[in-house]
CSV table of C-alpha atoms and ligand atoms in Angstrom, one decimal:
chain,number,residue,atom,x,y,z
V,340,UNK,CA,17.0,4.8,-32.8
V,341,UNK,CA,16.2,8.3,-31.6
V,342,UNK,CA,18.2,9.4,-28.4
V,343,UNK,CA,16.8,11.5,-25.5
V,344,UNK,CA,18.2,12.6,-22.4
V,345,UNK,CA,16.6,13.7,-19.0
V,346,UNK,CA,17.2,13.9,-15.3
V,347,UNK,CA,13.9,12.5,-14.2
V,348,UNK,CA,12.0,9.9,-16.4
V,349,UNK,CA,8.3,9.2,-15.2
V,350,UNK,CA,6.5,6.4,-16.9
V,351,UNK,CA,2.9,6.7,-16.8
V,352,UNK,CA,0.6,9.7,-17.4
V,353,UNK,CA,-2.3,8.5,-14.7
V,354,UNK,CA,-3.0,10.7,-11.3
V,355,UNK,CA,0.3,9.2,-9.8
V,356,UNK,CA,2.7,10.0,-12.7
V,357,UNK,CA,1.4,13.3,-13.4
V,358,UNK,CA,1.4,14.4,-9.7
V,359,UNK,CA,5.1,12.9,-9.4
V,360,UNK,CA,6.2,15.1,-12.4
V,361,UNK,CA,4.9,18.3,-11.2
V,362,UNK,CA,6.0,17.9,-7.8
V,363,UNK,CA,9.6,16.9,-8.8
V,364,UNK,CA,9.8,19.9,-11.1
V,365,UNK,CA,8.7,22.2,-8.3
V,366,UNK,CA,11.2,20.8,-6.1
V,367,UNK,CA,14.0,20.7,-8.8
V,368,UNK,CA,13.3,23.3,-11.3
V,369,UNK,CA,16.6,23.1,-12.8
V,370,UNK,CA,15.9,19.4,-13.7
V,371,UNK,CA,14.6,18.2,-17.0
V,372,UNK,CA,11.6,15.9,-15.9
V,373,UNK,CA,10.2,13.8,-18.8
V,374,UNK,CA,6.8,12.2,-18.4
V,375,UNK,CA,6.0,9.3,-21.0
V,376,UNK,CA,2.5,8.2,-21.2
V,377,UNK,CA,0.7,5.4,-23.5
V,378,UNK,CA,-2.5,7.1,-24.5
V,379,UNK,CA,-2.7,10.6,-26.3
V,380,UNK,CA,-6.0,11.2,-24.6
V,381,UNK,CA,-5.9,10.0,-20.8
V,382,UNK,CA,-9.4,9.6,-19.0
V,383,UNK,CA,-10.3,10.7,-15.5
V,384,UNK,CA,-10.4,7.2,-14.2
V,385,UNK,CA,-12.8,7.9,-11.4
V,386,UNK,CA,-15.4,9.6,-13.4
V,387,UNK,CA,-15.6,6.5,-16.0
V,388,UNK,CA,-19.0,5.2,-14.5
V,389,UNK,CA,-20.5,8.7,-15.3
V,390,UNK,CA,-19.9,8.4,-19.2
V,391,UNK,CA,-22.4,5.5,-19.3
V,392,UNK,CA,-25.2,7.7,-18.1
V,393,UNK,CA,-26.2,11.4,-18.7
V,394,UNK,CA,-23.9,13.0,-16.2
V,395,UNK,CA,-21.2,13.1,-18.6
V,396,UNK,CA,-22.6,10.9,-21.5
V,397,UNK,CA,-19.5,10.5,-23.4
V,398,UNK,CA,-15.7,9.8,-23.1
V,399,UNK,CA,-15.0,13.1,-24.8
V,400,UNK,CA,-16.5,15.0,-21.6
V,401,UNK,CA,-13.9,12.8,-19.2
V,402,UNK,CA,-10.5,13.6,-20.7
V,403,UNK,CA,-8.0,14.6,-18.2
V,404,UNK,CA,-6.1,17.7,-19.1
V,405,UNK,CA,-2.3,17.6,-19.7
V,406,UNK,CA,-2.1,21.6,-19.2
V,407,UNK,CA,-1.4,21.1,-15.4
V,408,UNK,CA,1.5,18.9,-16.1
V,409,UNK,CA,2.8,20.8,-19.2
V,410,UNK,CA,2.5,24.3,-17.8
V,411,UNK,CA,4.8,23.5,-15.0
V,412,UNK,CA,7.8,22.8,-17.4
V,413,UNK,CA,7.6,19.3,-17.5
V,414,UNK,CA,8.2,17.6,-21.0
V,415,UNK,CA,5.5,14.9,-22.2
V,416,UNK,CA,5.9,12.2,-24.7
V,417,UNK,CA,3.4,9.6,-26.0
V,418,UNK,CA,4.8,6.2,-26.1
V,419,UNK,CA,5.0,2.7,-24.6
V,420,UNK,CA,8.3,1.8,-22.5
V,421,UNK,CA,9.2,-1.9,-23.4
V,422,UNK,CA,12.3,-2.2,-21.7
V,423,UNK,CA,14.4,-0.6,-18.8
V,424,UNK,CA,18.0,-1.3,-18.1
V,425,UNK,CA,18.3,-0.1,-14.5
V,426,UNK,CA,22.2,-0.6,-14.6
V,427,UNK,CA,22.8,1.6,-17.7
V,428,UNK,CA,19.9,4.0,-16.8
V,429,UNK,CA,18.1,3.5,-19.9
V,430,UNK,CA,14.7,3.1,-21.0
V,431,UNK,CA,13.4,2.1,-24.6
V,432,UNK,CA,10.3,2.6,-26.7
V,433,UNK,CA,10.2,1.1,-30.0
V,434,UNK,CA,12.2,3.8,-31.6
V,435,UNK,CA,13.5,6.0,-28.8
V,436,UNK,CA,16.4,5.5,-26.1
V,437,UNK,CA,15.9,7.6,-23.0
V,438,UNK,CA,18.7,8.3,-20.5
V,439,UNK,CA,18.0,9.1,-17.2
V,440,UNK,CA,19.4,9.8,-13.5
V,441,UNK,CA,16.2,8.9,-11.6
V,442,UNK,CA,13.4,6.7,-12.8
V,443,UNK,CA,9.6,6.6,-11.4
V,444,UNK,CA,7.3,3.8,-12.2
V,445,UNK,CA,3.8,5.0,-12.3
V,446,UNK,CA,2.4,2.3,-14.6
V,447,UNK,CA,-0.9,2.0,-12.7
V,448,UNK,CA,-3.0,-1.1,-12.6
V,449,UNK,CA,-5.3,-2.9,-15.1
V,450,UNK,CA,-8.4,-4.9,-14.7
V,451,UNK,CA,-8.1,-8.5,-12.5
V,452,UNK,CA,-9.7,-11.3,-14.0
V,453,UNK,CA,-9.9,-14.6,-11.9
V,454,UNK,CA,-8.4,-17.7,-13.8
V,455,UNK,CA,-11.8,-19.3,-13.9
V,456,UNK,CA,-13.1,-16.3,-15.9
V,457,UNK,CA,-10.0,-16.2,-18.3
V,458,UNK,CA,-12.1,-17.9,-21.2
V,459,UNK,CA,-15.3,-16.3,-20.6
V,460,UNK,CA,-13.8,-12.9,-21.1
V,461,UNK,CA,-13.0,-13.7,-24.8
V,462,UNK,CA,-16.5,-13.9,-25.3
V,463,UNK,CA,-18.4,-11.3,-27.2
V,464,UNK,CA,-20.6,-9.4,-24.7
V,465,UNK,CA,-18.2,-10.0,-21.8
V,466,UNK,CA,-16.2,-6.7,-20.7
V,467,UNK,CA,-13.9,-5.5,-18.0
V,468,UNK,CA,-13.6,-1.7,-17.2
V,469,UNK,CA,-10.0,-0.8,-18.3
V,470,UNK,CA,-9.0,3.0,-17.7
V,471,UNK,CA,-8.4,3.4,-21.8
V,472,UNK,CA,-10.7,5.6,-23.8
V,473,UNK,CA,-11.0,3.4,-26.8
V,474,UNK,CA,-11.9,0.3,-24.6
V,475,UNK,CA,-14.6,2.3,-22.7
V,476,UNK,CA,-16.2,3.8,-26.0
V,477,UNK,CA,-16.7,0.0,-27.1
V,478,UNK,CA,-18.2,-1.2,-23.9
V,479,UNK,CA,-20.6,2.1,-24.3
V,480,UNK,CA,-21.5,1.4,-27.8
V,481,UNK,CA,-22.2,-2.1,-27.2
V,482,UNK,CA,-24.1,-1.6,-24.1
V,483,UNK,CA,-26.0,0.9,-25.6
V,484,UNK,CA,-28.4,-1.1,-27.7
V,485,UNK,CA,-28.7,-4.0,-25.1
V,486,UNK,CA,-31.1,-4.4,-22.1
V,487,UNK,CA,-30.0,-7.0,-19.8
V,488,UNK,CA,-26.7,-6.2,-18.1
V,489,UNK,CA,-25.2,-8.3,-15.2
V,490,UNK,CA,-22.3,-6.9,-13.4
V,491,UNK,CA,-19.8,-9.2,-11.5
V,492,UNK,CA,-18.3,-7.5,-8.3
V,493,UNK,CA,-20.3,-5.1,-5.7
V,494,UNK,CA,-17.4,-3.1,-5.1
V,495,UNK,CA,-17.7,0.8,-5.6
V,496,UNK,CA,-17.1,0.5,-9.6
V,497,UNK,CA,-19.3,-2.2,-10.2
V,498,UNK,CA,-22.2,-0.5,-8.1
V,499,UNK,CA,-21.5,2.9,-9.7
V,500,UNK,CA,-21.7,1.7,-13.2
V,501,UNK,CA,-24.8,-0.4,-12.4
V,502,UNK,CA,-26.4,2.6,-11.1
V,503,UNK,CA,-25.8,4.4,-14.4
V,504,UNK,CA,-27.2,1.8,-16.6
V,505,UNK,CA,-30.1,1.4,-14.2
V,506,UNK,CA,-30.9,5.1,-14.9
V,507,UNK,CA,-31.6,4.5,-18.5
V,508,UNK,CA,-34.2,1.7,-17.7
V,509,UNK,CA,-31.7,-1.0,-18.4
V,510,UNK,CA,-32.0,-4.4,-16.2
V,511,UNK,CA,-29.3,-4.6,-14.2
V,512,UNK,CA,-28.1,-7.3,-11.8
V,513,UNK,CA,-25.1,-7.2,-9.7
V,514,UNK,CA,-23.6,-10.4,-8.3
V,515,UNK,CA,-21.0,-10.9,-5.4
V,516,UNK,CA,-20.0,-13.7,-3.5
V,517,UNK,CA,-19.8,-11.6,-0.3
V,518,UNK,CA,-23.0,-11.2,1.9
V,519,UNK,CA,-22.9,-7.4,1.4
V,520,UNK,CA,-22.4,-4.9,-1.2
V,521,UNK,CA,-19.3,-2.4,-0.6
V,522,UNK,CA,-18.2,-4.9,2.1
V,523,UNK,CA,-14.5,-3.9,2.3
V,524,UNK,CA,-15.5,-0.4,3.2
V,525,UNK,CA,-18.6,-0.3,5.1
V,526,UNK,CA,-19.9,-2.6,8.2
V,527,UNK,CA,-23.3,-4.5,7.7
V,528,UNK,CA,-25.5,-2.0,9.3
V,529,UNK,CA,-24.4,0.8,6.7
V,530,UNK,CA,-23.9,-1.7,3.7
V,531,UNK,CA,-27.4,-2.7,4.3
V,532,UNK,CA,-28.4,0.8,3.8
V,533,UNK,CA,-26.4,1.3,0.5
V,534,UNK,CA,-28.1,-2.1,-0.7
V,535,UNK,CA,-31.8,-0.8,0.2
V,536,UNK,CA,-31.1,2.2,-1.9
V,537,UNK,CA,-29.3,0.2,-4.6
V,538,UNK,CA,-32.5,-1.8,-5.0
V,539,UNK,CA,-34.8,1.3,-5.0
V,540,UNK,CA,-32.6,2.8,-7.7
V,541,UNK,CA,-33.6,-0.4,-9.9
V,542,UNK,CA,-30.5,-2.7,-9.3
V,543,UNK,CA,-31.0,-6.5,-8.4
V,544,UNK,CA,-28.6,-7.7,-6.0
V,545,UNK,CA,-27.5,-11.2,-5.9
V,546,UNK,CA,-25.2,-11.4,-2.8
V,547,UNK,CA,-23.7,-14.2,-1.1
V,548,UNK,CA,-23.8,-16.1,-4.5
V,549,UNK,CA,-20.9,-16.9,-6.7
V,550,UNK,CA,-20.7,-17.2,-10.3
V,551,UNK,CA,-20.6,-20.8,-11.6
V,552,UNK,CA,-20.6,-20.2,-15.3
V,553,UNK,CA,-21.1,-18.0,-17.9
V,554,UNK,CA,-23.5,-19.1,-20.7
V,555,UNK,CA,-23.0,-18.5,-24.4
V,556,UNK,CA,-24.2,-19.4,-27.8
V,557,UNK,CA,-22.1,-19.3,-30.9
V,558,UNK,CA,-19.5,-17.3,-29.0
V,559,UNK,CA,-21.8,-14.5,-27.7
V,560,UNK,CA,-22.6,-14.2,-24.2
V,561,UNK,CA,-26.3,-15.3,-23.2
V,562,UNK,CA,-26.2,-15.6,-19.3
V,563,UNK,CA,-24.6,-16.2,-16.0
V,564,UNK,CA,-25.1,-19.3,-14.0
V,565,UNK,CA,-25.0,-19.0,-10.5
V,566,UNK,CA,-23.7,-21.6,-7.8
V,567,UNK,CA,-27.1,-21.9,-6.2
V,568,UNK,CA,-28.5,-23.0,-9.7
V,569,UNK,CA,-30.1,-19.9,-11.0
V,570,UNK,CA,-29.3,-18.6,-14.3
V,571,UNK,CA,-29.3,-14.9,-15.2
V,572,UNK,CA,-30.1,-14.1,-18.5
V,573,UNK,CA,-27.6,-11.5,-19.8
V,574,UNK,CA,-26.7,-9.6,-22.9
V,575,UNK,CA,-23.6,-8.1,-21.5
V,576,UNK,CA,-21.6,-9.2,-18.6
V,577,UNK,CA,-19.1,-6.6,-17.1
V,578,UNK,CA,-16.5,-8.2,-14.7
V,579,UNK,CA,-15.9,-5.6,-11.7
V,580,UNK,CA,-13.5,-7.9,-10.0
V,581,UNK,CA,-11.0,-5.4,-8.9
V,582,UNK,CA,-7.4,-4.3,-10.4
V,583,UNK,CA,-3.8,-5.8,-10.3
V,584,UNK,CA,-0.5,-3.8,-10.4
V,585,UNK,CA,0.8,-3.3,-14.0
V,586,UNK,CA,4.5,-4.5,-13.1
V,587,UNK,CA,5.6,-6.5,-16.2
V,588,UNK,CA,8.1,-3.9,-17.0
V,589,UNK,CA,9.4,-3.6,-13.4
V,590,UNK,CA,9.7,-7.1,-12.9
V,591,UNK,CA,11.7,-7.6,-16.6
V,592,UNK,CA,14.0,-4.9,-15.0
V,593,UNK,CA,14.6,-7.1,-11.9
V,594,UNK,CA,12.7,-4.9,-9.5
V,595,UNK,CA,11.3,-6.7,-6.1
V,596,UNK,CA,7.7,-7.3,-6.2
V,597,UNK,CA,5.9,-7.5,-2.8
V,598,UNK,CA,2.5,-9.8,-1.7
V,599,UNK,CA,-0.3,-8.9,-4.2
V,600,UNK,CA,2.1,-7.9,-6.8
V,601,UNK,CA,3.2,-4.4,-6.5
V,602,UNK,CA,6.6,-3.2,-6.5
V,603,UNK,CA,8.4,-3.2,-3.2
V,604,UNK,CA,8.9,0.6,-2.0
V,605,UNK,CA,10.0,2.2,1.3
V,606,UNK,CA,7.9,5.1,2.9
V,607,UNK,CA,9.4,7.9,0.3
V,608,UNK,CA,8.4,5.3,-2.4
V,609,UNK,CA,11.9,4.1,-3.3
V,610,UNK,CA,12.8,0.8,-4.3
V,611,UNK,CA,15.9,-0.9,-3.0
V,612,UNK,CA,17.8,1.2,-5.4
V,613,UNK,CA,17.5,4.7,-4.1
V,614,UNK,CA,17.7,6.1,-7.9
V,615,UNK,CA,14.3,4.2,-8.9
V,616,UNK,CA,11.1,4.8,-7.4
V,617,UNK,CA,7.5,3.4,-7.9
V,618,UNK,CA,4.0,5.3,-7.1
V,619,UNK,CA,0.4,4.6,-7.5
V,620,UNK,CA,-1.4,1.6,-8.1
V,621,UNK,CA,1.9,-0.3,-9.4
V,622,UNK,CA,3.5,0.3,-6.2
V,623,UNK,CA,2.8,-2.3,-3.1
V,624,UNK,CA,0.8,-0.8,-0.2
V,625,UNK,CA,0.3,-1.3,3.3
V,626,UNK,CA,-2.6,-0.4,5.7
V,627,UNK,CA,-2.0,2.5,7.7
V,628,UNK,CA,-3.4,0.9,11.0
V,629,UNK,CA,-2.9,-2.6,10.7
V,630,UNK,CA,0.5,-2.6,8.7
V,631,UNK,CA,-0.9,-5.7,6.4
V,632,UNK,CA,-0.3,-5.5,2.9
V,633,UNK,CA,-3.1,-3.9,1.4
V,634,UNK,CA,-4.9,-4.5,-2.4
V,635,UNK,CA,-6.6,-0.8,-2.0
V,636,UNK,CA,-6.3,1.1,-5.3
V,637,UNK,CA,-7.4,4.7,-5.0
V,638,UNK,CA,-6.4,7.7,-6.9
V,639,UNK,CA,-6.2,9.8,-3.6
V,640,UNK,CA,-3.8,7.4,-2.3
V,641,UNK,CA,-1.8,7.4,-5.5
V,642,UNK,CA,-1.3,11.0,-5.5
V,643,UNK,CA,-0.2,11.0,-1.7
V,644,UNK,CA,2.4,8.7,-2.8
V,645,UNK,CA,3.3,10.8,-5.8
V,646,UNK,CA,3.7,13.9,-3.7
V,647,UNK,CA,6.0,12.0,-1.1
V,648,UNK,CA,7.8,10.6,-4.2
V,649,UNK,CA,8.2,13.8,-6.1
V,650,UNK,CA,9.6,15.7,-3.1
V,651,UNK,CA,12.2,13.1,-2.4
V,652,UNK,CA,13.8,12.2,-5.5
V,653,UNK,CA,17.1,14.0,-5.0
V,654,UNK,CA,16.8,14.8,-1.1
V,655,UNK,CA,14.3,13.7,1.4
V,656,UNK,CA,12.6,17.3,1.8
V,657,UNK,CA,10.0,16.3,4.5
V,658,UNK,CA,10.2,13.5,7.0
V,659,UNK,CA,6.8,12.6,6.4
V,660,UNK,CA,6.8,10.1,3.8
V,661,UNK,CA,4.0,7.7,2.9
V,662,UNK,CA,3.1,5.7,5.8
V,663,UNK,CA,0.2,3.3,4.6
V,664,UNK,CA,-3.3,3.7,3.1
V,665,UNK,CA,-6.1,4.7,5.1
V,666,UNK,CA,-8.5,3.4,2.3
V,667,UNK,CA,-10.4,6.9,2.1
V,668,UNK,CA,-13.3,6.8,-0.2
V,669,UNK,CA,-16.8,8.1,-0.8
V,670,UNK,CA,-19.6,7.4,-3.6
V,671,UNK,CA,-23.4,8.4,-4.2
V,672,UNK,CA,-26.0,6.1,-4.3
V,673,UNK,CA,-29.0,7.9,-5.7
V,674,UNK,CA,-28.7,11.4,-3.5
V,675,UNK,CA,-27.2,9.8,-0.6
V,676,UNK,CA,-23.4,10.0,-0.1
V,677,UNK,CA,-21.6,7.0,1.5
V,678,UNK,CA,-18.0,7.5,2.4
V,679,UNK,CA,-15.4,5.3,4.6
V,680,UNK,CA,-11.8,5.8,6.0
V,681,UNK,CA,-9.6,3.5,8.0
V,682,UNK,CA,-10.6,0.2,9.3
V,683,UNK,CA,-14.2,-1.1,9.7
V,684,UNK,CA,-15.3,-2.7,12.7
V,685,UNK,CA,-15.4,-6.0,11.0
V,686,UNK,CA,-11.9,-5.9,9.7
V,687,UNK,CA,-10.7,-4.6,13.5
V,688,UNK,CA,-12.1,-7.6,14.9
V,689,UNK,CA,-10.4,-9.8,12.4
V,690,UNK,CA,-7.1,-8.1,13.1
V,691,UNK,CA,-7.9,-8.8,17.0
V,692,UNK,CA,-8.0,-5.3,17.7
V,693,UNK,CA,-9.4,-4.0,21.1
V,694,UNK,CA,-12.0,-1.5,19.7
V,695,UNK,CA,-15.1,0.5,20.7
V,696,UNK,CA,-17.5,2.0,18.3
V,697,UNK,CA,-20.0,5.0,18.4
V,698,UNK,CA,-22.6,5.8,16.0
V,699,UNK,CA,-24.4,9.2,16.2
V,700,UNK,CA,-27.5,9.9,13.7
V,701,UNK,CA,-28.5,13.4,13.3
V,702,UNK,CA,-29.3,16.1,10.7
V,703,UNK,CA,-27.0,18.0,8.3
V,704,UNK,CA,-28.5,21.3,9.1
V,705,UNK,CA,-30.4,22.8,12.0
V,706,UNK,CA,-33.3,22.9,12.8
V,707,UNK,CA,-34.5,19.9,10.9
V,708,UNK,CA,-36.9,22.0,9.4
V,709,UNK,CA,-34.5,23.7,7.1
V,710,UNK,CA,-35.9,22.8,3.6
V,711,UNK,CA,-32.8,20.6,2.5
V,712,UNK,CA,-32.1,18.7,5.7
V,713,UNK,CA,-31.3,15.1,5.5
V,714,UNK,CA,-30.2,12.5,7.9
V,715,UNK,CA,-26.5,12.3,8.5
V,716,UNK,CA,-25.0,9.3,10.4
V,717,UNK,CA,-21.3,8.9,11.6
V,718,UNK,CA,-19.7,5.8,12.9
V,719,UNK,CA,-16.4,6.0,14.5
V,720,UNK,CA,-14.1,3.0,15.3
V,721,UNK,CA,-11.6,3.7,18.3
V,722,UNK,CA,-9.0,1.9,20.1
V,723,UNK,CA,-10.5,0.8,23.7
V,724,UNK,CA,-7.6,1.9,25.8
V,725,UNK,CA,-6.1,5.0,24.2
V,726,UNK,CA,-9.1,6.2,22.2
V,727,UNK,CA,-7.4,6.7,19.1
V,728,UNK,CA,-9.7,6.8,16.2
V,729,UNK,CA,-8.8,4.3,13.4
V,730,UNK,CA,-11.9,4.2,11.4
V,731,UNK,CA,-14.9,6.1,10.1
V,732,UNK,CA,-18.2,5.6,8.2
V,733,UNK,CA,-20.7,8.4,7.1
V,734,UNK,CA,-24.0,8.1,5.5
V,735,UNK,CA,-25.6,11.9,4.6
V,736,UNK,CA,-26.0,14.5,1.9
V,737,UNK,CA,-23.1,15.8,-0.3
V,738,UNK,CA,-21.2,17.3,2.6
V,739,UNK,CA,-20.2,13.6,3.4
V,740,UNK,CA,-17.7,13.9,0.6
V,741,UNK,CA,-15.7,16.4,2.7
V,742,UNK,CA,-16.6,15.2,6.2
V,743,UNK,CA,-14.9,11.9,5.6
V,744,UNK,CA,-11.8,13.7,4.9
V,745,UNK,CA,-11.8,15.1,8.7
V,746,UNK,CA,-11.8,11.7,9.7
V,747,UNK,CA,-9.2,10.8,7.3
V,748,UNK,CA,-7.0,13.5,9.1
V,749,UNK,CA,-8.1,12.3,12.6
V,750,UNK,CA,-6.7,8.8,11.6
V,751,UNK,CA,-3.5,9.8,10.1
V,752,UNK,CA,-2.6,12.5,13.1
V,753,UNK,CA,-3.8,9.5,15.6
V,754,UNK,CA,-6.3,12.0,17.1
V,755,UNK,CA,-8.2,10.5,20.0
V,756,UNK,CA,-11.9,11.0,21.1
V,757,UNK,CA,-10.9,13.0,24.1
V,758,UNK,CA,-9.5,15.9,21.5
V,759,UNK,CA,-12.9,15.1,19.5
V,760,UNK,CA,-15.3,16.0,22.3
V,761,UNK,CA,-14.1,19.5,22.8
V,762,UNK,CA,-13.6,20.2,18.8
V,763,UNK,CA,-14.1,23.6,17.8
V,764,UNK,CA,-16.2,23.5,14.5
V,765,UNK,CA,-17.9,26.1,12.4
V,766,UNK,CA,-21.7,25.5,12.1
V,767,UNK,CA,-24.3,27.3,10.3
V,768,UNK,CA,-28.2,26.2,9.8
V,769,UNK,CA,-28.1,26.3,6.1
V,770,UNK,CA,-24.6,24.4,6.0
V,771,UNK,CA,-24.1,22.1,8.9
V,772,UNK,CA,-25.5,20.0,11.8
V,773,UNK,CA,-25.9,21.8,15.0
V,774,UNK,CA,-22.8,22.5,17.5
V,775,UNK,CA,-25.0,20.6,20.2
V,776,UNK,CA,-25.2,17.6,17.9
V,777,UNK,CA,-21.9,17.8,15.7
V,778,UNK,CA,-21.9,14.2,14.4
V,779,UNK,CA,-18.2,13.6,14.9
V,780,UNK,CA,-18.1,14.9,18.5
V,781,UNK,CA,-21.4,13.0,19.6
V,782,UNK,CA,-20.0,9.7,18.3
V,783,UNK,CA,-16.7,10.3,20.0
V,784,UNK,CA,-18.6,11.1,23.2
V,785,UNK,CA,-20.4,7.9,22.8
V,786,UNK,CA,-17.3,6.0,22.4
V,787,UNK,CA,-15.8,7.7,25.4
V,788,UNK,CA,-18.7,6.5,27.6
V,789,UNK,CA,-18.1,3.1,26.6
V,790,UNK,CA,-14.2,2.7,26.8
V,791,UNK,CA,-12.9,0.8,29.9
Q,855,FAD,C1,-14.2,3.0,-12.9
Q,855,FAD,C2,-13.1,3.6,-12.1
Q,855,FAD,C3,-13.5,4.3,-10.9
Q,855,FAD,C4,-12.8,4.9,-9.9
Q,855,FAD,N1,-13.1,5.6,-9.0
Q,855,FAD,C5,-12.2,6.2,-8.2
Q,855,FAD,C6,-12.7,7.1,-7.2
Q,855,FAD,O1,-13.9,7.6,-7.0
Q,855,FAD,N2,-11.8,7.5,-6.3
Q,855,FAD,C7,-10.5,7.3,-6.2
Q,855,FAD,O2,-9.9,7.8,-5.6
Q,855,FAD,N3,-10.2,6.2,-7.1
Q,855,FAD,C8,-10.9,5.6,-8.0
Q,855,FAD,N4,-10.5,4.7,-9.0
Q,855,FAD,C9,-9.1,4.1,-8.9
Q,855,FAD,C10,-7.9,5.2,-9.5
Q,855,FAD,O3,-8.5,5.4,-10.8
Q,855,FAD,C11,-6.9,4.5,-9.6
Q,855,FAD,O4,-6.3,4.3,-8.3
Q,855,FAD,C12,-5.6,5.6,-10.1
Q,855,FAD,O5,-6.0,5.5,-11.7
Q,855,FAD,C13,-4.2,5.0,-9.9
Q,855,FAD,O6,-3.4,5.8,-10.5
Q,855,FAD,P1,-2.2,5.5,-11.3
Q,855,FAD,O7,-1.5,6.7,-11.8
Q,855,FAD,O8,-1.4,4.7,-10.2
Q,855,FAD,O9,-2.4,4.6,-12.3
Q,855,FAD,P2,-3.4,4.5,-13.7
Q,855,FAD,O10,-4.4,5.6,-13.5
Q,855,FAD,O11,-3.5,3.1,-14.1
Q,855,FAD,O12,-2.3,5.1,-14.8
Q,855,FAD,C14,-1.2,4.4,-15.3
Q,855,FAD,C15,-0.9,4.9,-16.8
Q,855,FAD,O13,0.4,4.3,-17.1
Q,855,FAD,C16,0.3,4.1,-18.3
Q,855,FAD,N5,1.5,2.8,-18.6
Q,855,FAD,C17,1.4,1.7,-18.0
Q,855,FAD,N6,2.4,1.2,-18.6
Q,855,FAD,C18,3.3,2.1,-19.4
Q,855,FAD,C19,4.3,1.9,-20.4
Q,855,FAD,N7,5.1,0.8,-20.1
Q,855,FAD,N8,4.8,2.9,-20.8
Q,855,FAD,C20,3.8,4.3,-20.8
Q,855,FAD,N9,2.8,4.3,-20.2
Q,855,FAD,C21,2.5,3.1,-19.5
Q,855,FAD,C22,-0.9,3.6,-18.6
Q,855,FAD,O14,-1.5,3.5,-20.0
Q,855,FAD,C23,-1.9,4.5,-17.7
Q,855,FAD,O15,-2.3,5.5,-18.5
Q,855,FAD,C24,-11.3,4.5,-9.9
Q,855,FAD,C25,-10.9,3.4,-10.7
Q,855,FAD,C26,-11.7,3.1,-11.9
Q,855,FAD,C27,-11.1,2.1,-13.0
């Protein structure tokens, strides 16, 4: 068995592993950092939906470059770690023993399939959406010659993939037991707008309806039976029903897991053993506002955790660690951008938070006669007594992709509506809403009037 030695071993080359390794090297240039990853070619996971349509068209156009990691002096190796001995500080692949001083689990997540679907997933024509190039290529090749596609799950991954297939004229149905699409990120009045657009784009939505059976003939899928009795003829079924933390290795090594199966970590991403860290989708998460365990899995969240871990391996450099996910996310449906951060009004009510909401609808250019002007609506959710912003949702043009990041900062920095009402912003007719109608400030103003 080959023997290798390093100071910091990072297991997993996704966004979390890569950024932990880069950050660790920047803070500890004298240390030897080794990143081991399973796949030689790593996909950019967030762009997987766009390999199915003509935006990217193939997985070859969606390969994450290793250069940013390797150029910083981090060593990389392709392989699978099968075993970790925490006591001996050693990890093993099939032919190599790696000794380490610090270890970071960045083993990510894999598709979650409900127990009731565990047999169905073995049928020809039934797929999940893993982040592995070979499997995405298999799915793409199979779907290319098929017409009737059914997707189970109306989260952003199911919707984004469905929209790409619909663009090439395929008949796409999305099924979800929830009454509304994207329901974890948007309140009903915004989710309904997303549904209207998705239907315009050619998707058939079966919401508030559960899968009862997967129909098959000779081991090949033929349809999906719904609880309300209907059968949807399907040549392909894609299960987009979420992801679960990949923690088999950590569990075998004796690490403590938290609710929803992620590796238990503190805010600096340390396990109880302060030489062992976990970051990204494999780590347990809490919600930033409610402090409840969270199932949110996002590359952006993973990278924030990676920066906190990478700078805290040997010494805690910054007092700010990772303090919970704000579930910040954005997507496009046709030419409209949808984005969300923090808690929704519905979630706030479930958590018994005393909140006030304000929605302002304006235009993203001024005056509204500017040729590319489109409607922009901002909904803010704030605490009733302090006015602290705890959530926001936006629909508009592409600028929404960055506007939501302002709301993310407001949430993380505990900003109140009073600060927002006199916020100084740069505005320009060709670039933004009018200063007189700046949507974030106007939504804050609406909230302040409603507050007790
Ligand atoms: C289709 C799709 C679209 C998405 N879109 C978005 C988006 O728009 N925005 C967003 O923020 N998030 C998005 N996400 C979520 C995002 O991709 C994940 O949150 C992110 O990939 C998590 O990063 P990670 O590094 O923790 O894990 P992963 O990306 O899962 O990477 C973990 C890596 O570790 C490797 N590994 C596991 N075990 C071992 C082992 N024992 N030895 C060696 N290597 C190992 C795996 O092979 C994998 O490559 C999307 C996800 C999918 C699937």
